[in-house]
Coordinates of C-alpha atoms in Angstrom, one line a residue:
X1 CA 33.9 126.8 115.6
X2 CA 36.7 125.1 117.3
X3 CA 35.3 121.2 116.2
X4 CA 35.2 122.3 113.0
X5 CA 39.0 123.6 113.1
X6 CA 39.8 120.8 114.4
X7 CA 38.1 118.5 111.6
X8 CA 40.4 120.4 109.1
X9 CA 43.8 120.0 110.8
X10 CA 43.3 116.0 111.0
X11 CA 42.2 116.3 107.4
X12 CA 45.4 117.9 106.3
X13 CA 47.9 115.4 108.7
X14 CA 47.3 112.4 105.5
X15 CA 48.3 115.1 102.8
X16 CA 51.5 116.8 105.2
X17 CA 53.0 113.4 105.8
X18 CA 52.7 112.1 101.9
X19 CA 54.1 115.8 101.0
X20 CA 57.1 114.7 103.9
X21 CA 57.4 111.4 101.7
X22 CA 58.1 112.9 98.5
X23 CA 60.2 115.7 99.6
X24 CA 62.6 112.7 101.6
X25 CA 62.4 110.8 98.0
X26 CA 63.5 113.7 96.2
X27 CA 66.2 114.3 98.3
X28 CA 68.0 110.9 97.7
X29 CA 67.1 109.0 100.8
X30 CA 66.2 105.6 101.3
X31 CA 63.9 103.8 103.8
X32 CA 65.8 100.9 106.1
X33 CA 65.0 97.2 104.9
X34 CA 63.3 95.2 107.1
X35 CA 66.1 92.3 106.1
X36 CA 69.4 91.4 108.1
X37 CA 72.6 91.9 106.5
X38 CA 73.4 88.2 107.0
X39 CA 70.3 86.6 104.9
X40 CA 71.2 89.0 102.4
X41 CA 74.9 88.7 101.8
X42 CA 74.3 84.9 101.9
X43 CA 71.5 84.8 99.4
X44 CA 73.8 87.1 97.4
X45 CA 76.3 84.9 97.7
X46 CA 74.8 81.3 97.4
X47 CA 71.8 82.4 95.2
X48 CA 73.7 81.2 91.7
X49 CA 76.9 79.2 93.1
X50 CA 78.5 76.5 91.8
X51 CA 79.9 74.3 94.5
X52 CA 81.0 71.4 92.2
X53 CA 83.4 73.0 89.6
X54 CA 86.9 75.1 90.7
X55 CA 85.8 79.0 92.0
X56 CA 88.0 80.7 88.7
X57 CA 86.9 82.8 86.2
X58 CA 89.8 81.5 84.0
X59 CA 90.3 78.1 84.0
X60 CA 94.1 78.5 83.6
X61 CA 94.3 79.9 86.9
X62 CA 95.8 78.0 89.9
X63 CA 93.9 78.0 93.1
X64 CA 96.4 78.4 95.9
X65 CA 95.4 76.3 99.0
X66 CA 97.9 77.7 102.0
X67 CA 98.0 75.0 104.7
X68 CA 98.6 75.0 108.7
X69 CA 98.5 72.5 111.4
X70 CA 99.2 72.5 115.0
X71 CA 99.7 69.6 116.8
X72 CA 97.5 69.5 120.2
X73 CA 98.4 66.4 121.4
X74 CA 99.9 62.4 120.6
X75 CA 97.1 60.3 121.9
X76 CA 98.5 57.3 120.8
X77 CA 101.4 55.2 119.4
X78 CA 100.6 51.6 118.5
X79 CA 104.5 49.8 117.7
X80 CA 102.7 46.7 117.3
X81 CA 100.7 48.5 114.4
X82 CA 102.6 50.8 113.3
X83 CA 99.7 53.5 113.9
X84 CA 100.2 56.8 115.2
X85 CA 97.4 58.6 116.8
X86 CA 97.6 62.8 117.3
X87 CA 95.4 65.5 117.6
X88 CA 95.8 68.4 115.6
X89 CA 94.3 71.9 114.8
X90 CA 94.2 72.2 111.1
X91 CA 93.7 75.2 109.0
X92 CA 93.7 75.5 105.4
X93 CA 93.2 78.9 102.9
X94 CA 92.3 79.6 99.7
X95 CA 90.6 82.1 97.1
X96 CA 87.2 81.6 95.9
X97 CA 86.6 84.4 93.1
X98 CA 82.8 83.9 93.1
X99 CA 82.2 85.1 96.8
X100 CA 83.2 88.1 96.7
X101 CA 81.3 91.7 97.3
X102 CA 81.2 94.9 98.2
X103 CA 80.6 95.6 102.0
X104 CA 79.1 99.3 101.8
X105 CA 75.9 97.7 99.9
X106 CA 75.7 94.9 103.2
X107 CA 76.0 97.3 106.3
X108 CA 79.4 97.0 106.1
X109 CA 79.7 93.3 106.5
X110 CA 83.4 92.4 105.3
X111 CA 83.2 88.5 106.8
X112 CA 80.6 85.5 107.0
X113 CA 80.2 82.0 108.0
X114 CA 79.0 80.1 105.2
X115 CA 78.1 75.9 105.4
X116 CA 81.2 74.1 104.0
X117 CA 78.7 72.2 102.2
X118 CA 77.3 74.6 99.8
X119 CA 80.6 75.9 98.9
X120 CA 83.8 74.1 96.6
X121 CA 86.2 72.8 99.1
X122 CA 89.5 71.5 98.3
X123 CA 90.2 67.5 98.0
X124 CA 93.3 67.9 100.8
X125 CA 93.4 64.8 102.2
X126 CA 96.3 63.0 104.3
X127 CA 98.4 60.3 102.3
X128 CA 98.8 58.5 105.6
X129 CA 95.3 57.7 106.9
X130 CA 94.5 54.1 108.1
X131 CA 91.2 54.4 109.5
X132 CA 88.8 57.5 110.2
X133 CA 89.2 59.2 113.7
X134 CA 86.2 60.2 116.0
X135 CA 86.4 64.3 114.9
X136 CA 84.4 66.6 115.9
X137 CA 82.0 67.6 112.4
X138 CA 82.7 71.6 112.2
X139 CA 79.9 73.0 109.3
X140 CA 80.7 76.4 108.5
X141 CA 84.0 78.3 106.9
X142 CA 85.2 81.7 106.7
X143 CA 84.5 84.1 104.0
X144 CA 86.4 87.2 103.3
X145 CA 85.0 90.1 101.2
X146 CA 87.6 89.7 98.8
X147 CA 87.0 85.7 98.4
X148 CA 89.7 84.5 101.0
X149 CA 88.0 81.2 102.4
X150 CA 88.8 80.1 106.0
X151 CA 88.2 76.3 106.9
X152 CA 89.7 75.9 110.4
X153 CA 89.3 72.5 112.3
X154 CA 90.6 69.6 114.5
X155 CA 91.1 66.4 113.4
X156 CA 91.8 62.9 114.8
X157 CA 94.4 61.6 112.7
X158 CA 95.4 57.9 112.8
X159 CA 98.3 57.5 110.6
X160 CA 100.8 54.8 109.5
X161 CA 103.9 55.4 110.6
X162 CA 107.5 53.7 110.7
X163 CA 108.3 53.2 114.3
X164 CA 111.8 52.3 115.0
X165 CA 111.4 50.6 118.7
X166 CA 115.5 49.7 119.0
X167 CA 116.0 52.6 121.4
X168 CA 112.6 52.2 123.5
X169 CA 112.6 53.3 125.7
X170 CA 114.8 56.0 124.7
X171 CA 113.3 56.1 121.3
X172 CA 112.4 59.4 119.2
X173 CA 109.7 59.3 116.6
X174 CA 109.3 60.7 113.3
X175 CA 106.1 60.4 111.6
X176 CA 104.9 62.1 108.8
X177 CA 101.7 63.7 107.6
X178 CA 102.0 64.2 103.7
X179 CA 98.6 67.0 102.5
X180 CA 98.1 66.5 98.9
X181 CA 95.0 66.9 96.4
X182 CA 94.1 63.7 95.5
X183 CA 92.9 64.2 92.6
X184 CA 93.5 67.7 91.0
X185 CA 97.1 68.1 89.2
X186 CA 99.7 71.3 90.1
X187 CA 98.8 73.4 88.1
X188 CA 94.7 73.1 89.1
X189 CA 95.4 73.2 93.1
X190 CA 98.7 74.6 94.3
X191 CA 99.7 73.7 98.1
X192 CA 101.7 76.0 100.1
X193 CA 102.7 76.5 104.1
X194 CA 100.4 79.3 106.1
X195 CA 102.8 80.2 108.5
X196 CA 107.0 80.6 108.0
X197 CA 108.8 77.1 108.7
X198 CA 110.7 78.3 111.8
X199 CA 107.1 79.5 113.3
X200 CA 105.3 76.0 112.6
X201 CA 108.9 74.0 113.6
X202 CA 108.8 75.2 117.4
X203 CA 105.2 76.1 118.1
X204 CA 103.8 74.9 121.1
X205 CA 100.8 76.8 122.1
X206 CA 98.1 74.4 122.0
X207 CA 100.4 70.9 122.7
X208 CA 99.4 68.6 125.7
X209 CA 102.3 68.3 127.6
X210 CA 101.3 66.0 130.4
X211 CA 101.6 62.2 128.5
X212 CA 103.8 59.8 127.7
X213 CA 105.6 61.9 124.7
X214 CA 107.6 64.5 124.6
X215 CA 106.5 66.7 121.4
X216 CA 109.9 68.4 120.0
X217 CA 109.5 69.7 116.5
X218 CA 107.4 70.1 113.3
X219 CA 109.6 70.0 110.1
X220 CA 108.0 71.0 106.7
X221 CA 108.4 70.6 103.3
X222 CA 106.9 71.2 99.9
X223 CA 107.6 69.1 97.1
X224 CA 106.1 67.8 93.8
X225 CA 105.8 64.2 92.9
X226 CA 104.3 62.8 89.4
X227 CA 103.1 58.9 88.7
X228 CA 104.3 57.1 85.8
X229 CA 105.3 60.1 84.1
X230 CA 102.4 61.5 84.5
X231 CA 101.2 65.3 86.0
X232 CA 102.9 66.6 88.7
X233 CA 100.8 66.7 92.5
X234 CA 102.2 69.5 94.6
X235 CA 101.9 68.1 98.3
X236 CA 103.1 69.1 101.9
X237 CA 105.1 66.8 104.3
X238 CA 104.9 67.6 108.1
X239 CA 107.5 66.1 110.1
X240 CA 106.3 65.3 113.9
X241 CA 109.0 64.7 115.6
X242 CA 108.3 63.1 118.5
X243 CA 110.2 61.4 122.4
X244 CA 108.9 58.8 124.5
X245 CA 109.3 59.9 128.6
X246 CA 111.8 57.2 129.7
X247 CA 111.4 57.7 133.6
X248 CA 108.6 55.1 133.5
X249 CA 109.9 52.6 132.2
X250 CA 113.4 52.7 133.7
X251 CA 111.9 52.7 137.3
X252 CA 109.7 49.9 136.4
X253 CA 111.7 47.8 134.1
X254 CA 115.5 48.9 134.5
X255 CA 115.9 49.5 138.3
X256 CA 114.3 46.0 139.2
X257 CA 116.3 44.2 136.8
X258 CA 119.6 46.1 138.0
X259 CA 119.0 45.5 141.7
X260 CA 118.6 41.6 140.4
X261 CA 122.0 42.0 138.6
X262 CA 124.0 43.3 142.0
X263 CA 122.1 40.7 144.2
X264 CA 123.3 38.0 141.9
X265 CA 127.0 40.0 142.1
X266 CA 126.9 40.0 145.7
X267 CA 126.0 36.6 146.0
X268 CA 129.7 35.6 145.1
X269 CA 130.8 36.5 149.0
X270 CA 129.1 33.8 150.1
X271 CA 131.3 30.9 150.7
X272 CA 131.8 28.5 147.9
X273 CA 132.1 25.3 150.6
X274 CA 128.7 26.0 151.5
X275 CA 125.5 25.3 149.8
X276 CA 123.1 28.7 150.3
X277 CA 125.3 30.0 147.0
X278 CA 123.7 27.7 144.5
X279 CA 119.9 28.0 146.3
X280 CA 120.6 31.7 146.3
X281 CA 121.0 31.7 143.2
X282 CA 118.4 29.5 142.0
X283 CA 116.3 31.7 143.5
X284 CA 117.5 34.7 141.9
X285 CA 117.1 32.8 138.7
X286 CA 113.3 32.1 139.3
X287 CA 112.7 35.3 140.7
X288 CA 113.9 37.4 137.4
X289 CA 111.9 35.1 135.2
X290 CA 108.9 35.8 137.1
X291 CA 109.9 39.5 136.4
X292 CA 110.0 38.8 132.9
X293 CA 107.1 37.3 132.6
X294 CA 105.4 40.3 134.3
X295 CA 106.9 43.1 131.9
X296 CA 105.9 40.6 129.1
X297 CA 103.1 43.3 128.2
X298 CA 105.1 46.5 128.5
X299 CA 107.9 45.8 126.1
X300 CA 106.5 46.7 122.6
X301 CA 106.0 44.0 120.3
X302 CA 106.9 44.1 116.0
X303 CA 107.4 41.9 113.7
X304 CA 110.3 43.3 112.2
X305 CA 112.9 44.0 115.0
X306 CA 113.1 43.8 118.4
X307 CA 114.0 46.4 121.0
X308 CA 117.8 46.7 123.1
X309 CA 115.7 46.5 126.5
X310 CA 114.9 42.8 125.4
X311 CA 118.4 41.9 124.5
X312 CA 118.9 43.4 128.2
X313 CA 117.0 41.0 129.3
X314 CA 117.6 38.1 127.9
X315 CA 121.5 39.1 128.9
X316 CA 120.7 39.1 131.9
X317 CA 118.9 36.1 131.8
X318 CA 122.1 34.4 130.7
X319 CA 124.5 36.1 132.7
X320 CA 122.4 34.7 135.8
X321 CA 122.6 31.3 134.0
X322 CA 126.1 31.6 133.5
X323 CA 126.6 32.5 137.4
X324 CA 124.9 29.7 138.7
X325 CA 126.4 27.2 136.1
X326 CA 130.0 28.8 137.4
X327 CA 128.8 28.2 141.5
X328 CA 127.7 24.5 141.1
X329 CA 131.2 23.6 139.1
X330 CA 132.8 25.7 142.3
X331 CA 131.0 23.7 144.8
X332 CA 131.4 20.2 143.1
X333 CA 135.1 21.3 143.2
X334 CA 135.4 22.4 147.3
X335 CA 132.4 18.8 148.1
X336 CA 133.1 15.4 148.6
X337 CA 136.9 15.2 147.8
X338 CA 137.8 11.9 149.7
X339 CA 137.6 9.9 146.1
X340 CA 139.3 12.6 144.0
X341 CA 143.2 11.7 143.1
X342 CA 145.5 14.5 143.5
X343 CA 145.0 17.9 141.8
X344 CA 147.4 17.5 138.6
X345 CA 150.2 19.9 138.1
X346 CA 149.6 22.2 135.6
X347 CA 146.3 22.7 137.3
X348 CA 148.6 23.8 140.3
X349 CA 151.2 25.7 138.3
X350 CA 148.6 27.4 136.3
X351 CA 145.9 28.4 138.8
X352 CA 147.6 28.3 142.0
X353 CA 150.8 30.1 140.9
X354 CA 150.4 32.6 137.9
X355 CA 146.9 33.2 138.7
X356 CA 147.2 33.9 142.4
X357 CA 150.2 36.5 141.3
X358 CA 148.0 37.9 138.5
X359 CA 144.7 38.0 140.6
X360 CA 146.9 39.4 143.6
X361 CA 145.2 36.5 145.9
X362 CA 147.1 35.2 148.7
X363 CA 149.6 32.6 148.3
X364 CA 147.9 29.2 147.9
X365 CA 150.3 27.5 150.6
X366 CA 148.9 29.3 153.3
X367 CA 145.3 27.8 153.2
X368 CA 146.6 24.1 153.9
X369 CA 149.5 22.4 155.9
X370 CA 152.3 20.7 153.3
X371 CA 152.2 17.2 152.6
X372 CA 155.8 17.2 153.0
X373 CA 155.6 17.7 156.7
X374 CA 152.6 15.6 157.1
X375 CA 154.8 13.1 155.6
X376 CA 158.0 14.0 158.2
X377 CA 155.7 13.6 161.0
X378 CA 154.6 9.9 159.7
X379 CA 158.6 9.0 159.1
X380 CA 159.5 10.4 162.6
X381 CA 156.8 8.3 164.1
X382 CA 157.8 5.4 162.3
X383 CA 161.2 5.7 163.8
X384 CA 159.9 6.5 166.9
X385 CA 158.1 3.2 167.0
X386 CA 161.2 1.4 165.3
X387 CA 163.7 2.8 168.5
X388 CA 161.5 1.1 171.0
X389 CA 160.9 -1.9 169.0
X390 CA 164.6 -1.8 169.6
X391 CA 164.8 -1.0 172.6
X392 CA 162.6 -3.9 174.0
X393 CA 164.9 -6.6 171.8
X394 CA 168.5 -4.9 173.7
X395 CA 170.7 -5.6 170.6
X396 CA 170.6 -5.5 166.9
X397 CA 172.1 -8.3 165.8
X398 CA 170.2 -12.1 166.2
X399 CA 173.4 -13.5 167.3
X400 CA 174.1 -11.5 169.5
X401 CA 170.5 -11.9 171.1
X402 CA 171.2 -15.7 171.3
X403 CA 174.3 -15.6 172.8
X404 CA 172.6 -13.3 175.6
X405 CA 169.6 -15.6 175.8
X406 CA 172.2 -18.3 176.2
X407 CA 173.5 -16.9 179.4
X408 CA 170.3 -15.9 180.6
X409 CA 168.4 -18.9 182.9
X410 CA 165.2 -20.2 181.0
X411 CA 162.5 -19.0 183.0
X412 CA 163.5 -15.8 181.6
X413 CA 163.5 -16.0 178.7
X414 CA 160.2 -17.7 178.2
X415 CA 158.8 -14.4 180.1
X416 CA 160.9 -12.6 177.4
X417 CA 159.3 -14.4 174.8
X418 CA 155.8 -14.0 176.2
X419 CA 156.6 -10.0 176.0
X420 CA 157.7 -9.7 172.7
X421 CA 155.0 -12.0 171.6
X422 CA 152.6 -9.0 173.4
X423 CA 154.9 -6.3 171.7
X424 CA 154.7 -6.9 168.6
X425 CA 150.7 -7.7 168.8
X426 CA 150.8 -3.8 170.2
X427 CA 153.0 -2.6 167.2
X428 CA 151.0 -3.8 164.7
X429 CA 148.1 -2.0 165.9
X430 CA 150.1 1.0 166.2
X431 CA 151.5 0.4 162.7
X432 CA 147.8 0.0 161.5
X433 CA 146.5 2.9 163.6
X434 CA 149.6 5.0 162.0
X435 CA 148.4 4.1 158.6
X436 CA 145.1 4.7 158.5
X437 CA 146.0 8.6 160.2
X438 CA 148.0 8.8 157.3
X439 CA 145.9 7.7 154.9
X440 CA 143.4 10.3 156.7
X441 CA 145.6 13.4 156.6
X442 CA 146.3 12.1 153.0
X443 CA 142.6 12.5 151.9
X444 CA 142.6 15.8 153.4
X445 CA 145.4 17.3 152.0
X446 CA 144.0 16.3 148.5
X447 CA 140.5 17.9 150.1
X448 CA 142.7 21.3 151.3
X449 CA 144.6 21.3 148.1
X450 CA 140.9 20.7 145.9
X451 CA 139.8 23.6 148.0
X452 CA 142.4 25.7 147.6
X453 CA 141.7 25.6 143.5
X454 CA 138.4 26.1 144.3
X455 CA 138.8 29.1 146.4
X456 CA 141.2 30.7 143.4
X457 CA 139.1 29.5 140.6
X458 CA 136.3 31.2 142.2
X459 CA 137.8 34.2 142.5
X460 CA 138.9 33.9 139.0
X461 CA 135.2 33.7 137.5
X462 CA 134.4 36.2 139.7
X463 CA 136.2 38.8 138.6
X464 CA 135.6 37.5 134.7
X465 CA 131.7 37.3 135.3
X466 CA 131.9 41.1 137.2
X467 CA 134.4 42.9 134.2
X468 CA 131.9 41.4 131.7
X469 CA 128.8 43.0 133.5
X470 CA 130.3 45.6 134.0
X471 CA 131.2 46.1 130.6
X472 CA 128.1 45.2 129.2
X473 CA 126.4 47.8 131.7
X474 CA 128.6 50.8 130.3
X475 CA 127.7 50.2 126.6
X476 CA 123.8 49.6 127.1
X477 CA 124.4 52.9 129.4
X478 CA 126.8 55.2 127.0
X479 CA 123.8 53.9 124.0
X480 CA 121.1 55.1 125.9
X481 CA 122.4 58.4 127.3
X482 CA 123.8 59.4 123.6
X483 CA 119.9 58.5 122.6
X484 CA 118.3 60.6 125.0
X485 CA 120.6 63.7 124.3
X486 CA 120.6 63.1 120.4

């Protein structure tokens, strides 16, 4: 009894689940498919596209491209060139009208990654590429249910650019990077900016900030532009506006040079009469061209204009030139003054009076004794010897002398005879002894006096040589400070 009751109920199970079956049909419900939502929508979607013609149902329609970019960092800028590397996130939108779809028919699916290559994507290309970057290759875009396509990715850009290298290296770049279609007209493929200009200008997020340059703004603009008369392109300028970091280069290039500058100032203490002024600065001279030769490769380098630090230089060059040109005409002026006639007097009046008042040196008469007295001294002495040439002869007049010598018995006066014979041997070589001190204290008055112009003149060119550095320092300065806060 009970296998047999058994038998029956596994008989009926077949016939109560295909009765189950029906009754679930009849009531409006549908079995799960066995297929993802993903394979689905994209066969849906890619089964009958046409990736090579414009995604419009009317061809009068204008697809709308709405560009972004954020600049993630400056990798590179080549004055020599004229290249400009960066790094940039780039993000472009648009409406494709044939990928479209309901989501309640694909589980509620509203967005997809589809291959950029099986889809129309817009010709936006950069007006400014040189040479193709190393980017990274991104496949896929966004797809909206209601068509909006999202093609997000960075690029490598290496760009022409017109770098203006006069203010390096206080310089501020601004390099453009112009989107347009390159082939379709305006009214095919319209361009337009993602964001609001005030949100791309100042945005920062993603930027490097650790190199070289400084990143401070991104400027952009819309605008049409036609060939020859032709259809109108609609394109998008981005302005990168870029500043080099200057502490670098002034610590490397500027300090060294200035110290060089004051060394070669100081220099003028030492004493002009002396010759460790002109190998001092000889040595000064070959030291700042080896410095020049060493910063060689870190100046940038055009064809088309070269920058104010290299005018520094070769200033400074010149200056040092000028210095050491100005110490060996000092020293040939203070040296080897025993041949040299007199200093002339205008050179007196004009160096030794005005300029010691102008200058506010000391008087000039003060470094030397006067000739005048050296020449008092000589006639007192030659007096001197003249009163006891006299005084050895007793009398003045000759006949007086031989009415004395008349008197006098003549053994004496042959021993008088002998001793003026001696005396006047004597005077001459005091006479010649006189006139060769003379002649002595003559060469150095002309030596003192030689000096003394020296001594002024310096001074003089001194003060010339430091108004004109100085002078030259304050406008390079006042340039380059009004550069780094413009």
């Amino acid at each position: 009894m009970m296998p047999a009751a058994l038998g029956v109920l596994l008989a009926l199970l077949p016939l109560a689940s295909m009765l189950q079956s029906q009754g679930t049909r009849r009531g409006g419900w549908t079995p799960e498919p066995t297929e993802p939502a993903l394979h689905r929508l994209s066969h849906y979607l890619l089964a009958h596209y046409q990736k090579g013609t414009r995604p419009v149902r009317d061809w009068r329609t204008t697809t709308n491209v709405a560009i972004d970019l954020m600049v993630y960092a400056i990798l590179s800028v080549d004055e020599k060139n004229q290249v400009l590397t960066t790094y940039i996130w780039y993000r472009q939108h648009w409406t494709d009208e044939f990928l479209r779809w309901d989501p309640a028919r694909f589980d509620n699916l509203t967005q997809i990654s589809l291959p950029a290559e099986s889809i129309w994507v817009p010709d936006i290309l950069i007006n400014e590429f040189v040479d193709v970057g190393k980017s990274p290759h991104v496949p896929y875009v966004y797809v909206g249910h209601h068509g909006e396509v999202q093609n997000l990715k960075p690029i490598q850009v290496m760009t022409a650019c017109s770098l203006d290298i006069y203010n390096f290296p206080f310089d501020v770049q601004n390099c453009s990077l112009t989107f347009t279609s390159w082939l379709h007209h305006i009214r095919d493929i319209n361009l337009s900016l993602w964001r609001q200009p005030e949100l791309v200008k100042f945005d920062r997020s993603v930027f490097m900030n650790q190199g070289e340059w400084e990143l401070l703004y991104v400027l952009s603009r819309f605008q049409e532009f036609s060939v020859k008369s032709s259809d109108s392109y609609a394109e998008m300028k981005f302005y990168v506006v870029i500043r080099r970091r200057p502490l670098f280069y002034t610590v490397s290039l500027l300090l060294p040079s200035i110290f060089l500058m004051v060394m070669d100032i100081v220099g003028f203490y030492l004493p002009p009469n002396s010759g460790e002024r002109v190998s001092f600065k000889i040595t000064l001279l070959l030291g700042y061209s080896v410095f020049l030769i060493i910063v060689s490769d870190t100046l940038p380098a055009t064809a088309v204009g070269t920058p104010l630090i290299g005018i520094y230089f070769v200033v400074c060059m010149a200056l040092l030139v000028i210095s050491l040109t100005e110490t060996i005409l000092i020293v040939r002026l203070v040296h080897k003054q025993d041949l040299q006639p007199h200093v002339p007097e205008w050179v007196k009046r004009l160096l030794l009076e005005r300029a010691t008042v102008l200058l506010c040196i000391q008087d000039g008469r003060t470094f030397s004794p006067s000739r005048t007295q050296s020449s008092d001294i000589s006639r007192e002495v030659e007096n001197n010897d003249s009163a006891a040439k006299l005084s050895h002869h007793g009398c003045e007049d000759p006949r007086e002398c031989e009415a004395a010598g008349a008197v006098r018995p003549a053994p004496a006066f042959a021993g008088q005879a002998e001793g003026s014979s001696l005396m006047h041997g004597v005077l001459r070589e005091i006479t010649a002894i006189r006139q060769f001190l003379e002649k002595r204290e003559e060469f150095r008055d002309v030596a003192r006096e030689w000096l003394q112009v020296g001594y002024v003149l310096d001074v003089l060119l001194f003060r010339a040589y430091l108004a004109a550095v100085l002078a030259y320092s304050i406008t390079l300065g006042t340039l380059w400070s009004v550069w780094r806060d413009a």
